[in-house]
Amino acid sequence: MEKEEKKKLNIIVLADDSDYGTSALRYGGILAAIFQASLTIVSDFSFSNISSKTNHKLNDEQLKLSQQFIDNQIEVIVVSDKYTPENIYVFADEVNTIMFVIGVQKKGKGSLFDLRSAKRFIKPSRLPVMTVGLKLPSSDIFRHVMLPLDIERQQKEKSLWAGYFSRFYHSQVHVLFSSYKDAFLRKKVKDNVDFTKKLYQNLEITYELHHLEDEIDNIDRFSLEFASTINATLSVIMMTHYYSLIDRLFGPKEDAMIANEQEIPILCINERDDLYVLCT
């Protein structure tokens, strides 16, 4: 019996002709190289099926970038079809996509996504979504990845995805976790850290533990402050699944992460039973 050929991985970038679209495209090219994936560029995306008069064609800089990726042996597919969230999720599954990349502006109309529309796109996705700002990737991008762990039980998905960067790119994963006065909360954090340690040791993932002495309410947000101390250029977070009253009044914790002032890319993962994971 012939061995079935392994299907190539794919990265989808949603890139309008703005500077945010160009930034997303640059990150997408690097991710495609890291994961040895093809790069699919979608330039006509909208939350509505209604046609608009907006010109969705890539600009000259983006076309040059696309050619540069091709010159570096990255397969690039530019699709001109119009996509809404519903049909792009289906399309992503069909072409073995592992991740979306989007450029997000906090407020305003200078990009395809602002904070509100980014969350609207991310929340239904079974694929991780990387959000980036205008800060362009450096030569050592993704060499240091932050994995902030808290008391929630869904931390294993974060651990897996942070670990992929180590397995594919030899990145160092920095595991951040806080101290808690309450014994029950301490135990929950310890369980998550122990799981991650065991996983990483089994998979031979390079990691470092950072035990923070203070009790930190939002370890995800703290990772942005911590990033400069370890030259980290990516943080991996779980999206809030169920909104509490506090979340509805003041916004969920990811609001401080997506389109952050430091312009650190954020890999956003949803809590769901059919979350995509790599078979490696």
GROMACS .gro file of N, CA, C and O in nm, residues 35 57 86 89 91 95 98 101 106 124-126 153 175 183 187 198 207 215-216 238 249 258:
model
   92
   35PHE      N    1   0.660   2.746   0.920
   35PHE     CA    2   0.580   2.623   0.923
   35PHE      C    3   0.584   2.548   0.790
   35PHE      O    4   0.508   2.453   0.771
   57LYS      N    5  -0.780   4.542  -0.449
   57LYS     CA    6  -0.657   4.490  -0.507
   57LYS      C    7  -0.536   4.523  -0.419
   57LYS      O    8  -0.533   4.626  -0.352
   86GLU      N    9  -1.814   3.346   0.740
   86GLU     CA   10  -1.873   3.213   0.727
   86GLU      C   11  -1.805   3.130   0.619
   86GLU      O   12  -1.772   3.013   0.641
   89TYR      N   13  -1.405   3.052   0.681
   89TYR     CA   14  -1.376   2.943   0.774
   89TYR      C   15  -1.383   2.808   0.700
   89TYR      O   16  -1.300   2.720   0.723
   91PHE      N   17  -1.347   2.765   0.367
   91PHE     CA   18  -1.235   2.765   0.273
   91PHE      C   19  -1.105   2.729   0.344
   91PHE      O   20  -1.023   2.651   0.292
   95VAL      N   21  -0.829   2.407   0.252
   95VAL     CA   22  -0.691   2.421   0.206
   95VAL      C   23  -0.591   2.398   0.321
   95VAL      O   24  -0.477   2.442   0.314
   98ILE      N   25  -0.367   2.648   0.898
   98ILE     CA   26  -0.339   2.632   1.041
   98ILE      C   27  -0.356   2.762   1.118
   98ILE      O   28  -0.364   2.761   1.241
  101VAL      N   29  -0.391   3.543   0.979
  101VAL     CA   30  -0.314   3.660   1.021
  101VAL      C   31  -0.391   3.784   0.980
  101VAL      O   32  -0.430   3.797   0.863
  106LYS      N   33  -0.645   4.978   1.670
  106LYS     CA   34  -0.727   4.987   1.792
  106LYS      C   35  -0.861   5.054   1.762
  106LYS      O   36  -0.968   5.003   1.794
  124PRO      N   37  -1.560   3.310   1.639
  124PRO     CA   38  -1.616   3.186   1.582
  124PRO      C   39  -1.511   3.092   1.521
  124PRO      O   40  -1.546   2.982   1.477
  125SER      N   41  -1.385   3.132   1.516
  125SER     CA   42  -1.284   3.057   1.442
  125SER      C   43  -1.230   2.938   1.522
  125SER      O   44  -1.196   2.951   1.639
  126ARG      N   45  -1.221   2.824   1.455
  126ARG     CA   46  -1.158   2.708   1.518
  126ARG      C   47  -1.006   2.710   1.498
  126ARG      O   48  -0.932   2.629   1.555
  153ARG      N   49  -0.856   2.613   3.309
  153ARG     CA   50  -0.821   2.475   3.272
  153ARG      C   51  -0.786   2.460   3.124
  153ARG      O   52  -0.735   2.356   3.084
  175VAL      N   53   0.753   3.059   2.998
  175VAL     CA   54   0.629   3.029   3.071
  175VAL      C   55   0.618   3.123   3.190
  175VAL      O   56   0.698   3.117   3.283
  183ALA      N   57  -0.477   2.886   4.850
  183ALA     CA   58  -0.419   2.754   4.824
  183ALA      C   59  -0.485   2.686   4.705
  183ALA      O   60  -0.417   2.618   4.626
  187LYS      N   61  -0.292   2.577   4.358
  187LYS     CA   62  -0.295   2.440   4.307
  187LYS      C   63  -0.334   2.438   4.158
  187LYS      O   64  -0.277   2.362   4.078
  198LYS      N   65   0.567   1.884   3.165
  198LYS     CA   66   0.568   1.745   3.119
  198LYS      C   67   0.555   1.738   2.967
  198LYS      O   68   0.626   1.662   2.900
  207TYR      N   69   1.229   2.563   2.687
  207TYR     CA   70   1.145   2.654   2.763
  207TYR      C   71   1.216   2.703   2.887
  207TYR      O   72   1.316   2.646   2.932
  215GLU      N   73   0.101   3.856   4.306
  215GLU     CA   74  -0.024   3.803   4.254
  215GLU      C   75  -0.074   3.896   4.145
  215GLU      O   76  -0.107   4.012   4.171
  216ILE      N   77  -0.080   3.847   4.023
  216ILE     CA   78  -0.113   3.930   3.908
  216ILE      C   79  -0.250   3.891   3.856
  216ILE      O   80  -0.274   3.774   3.823
  238MET      N   81  -0.572   3.278   2.538
  238MET     CA   82  -0.703   3.219   2.515
  238MET      C   83  -0.807   3.331   2.515
  238MET      O   84  -0.803   3.420   2.601
  249LEU      N   85  -1.909   4.499   3.118
  249LEU     CA   86  -1.900   4.639   3.158
  249LEU      C   87  -1.767   4.702   3.117
  249LEU      O   88  -1.764   4.816   3.070
  258ILE      N   89  -0.515   4.257   2.209
  258ILE     CA   90  -0.530   4.278   2.065
  258ILE      C   91  -0.511   4.426   2.034
  258ILE      O   92  -0.570   4.510   2.098
   0.00000   0.00000   0.00000
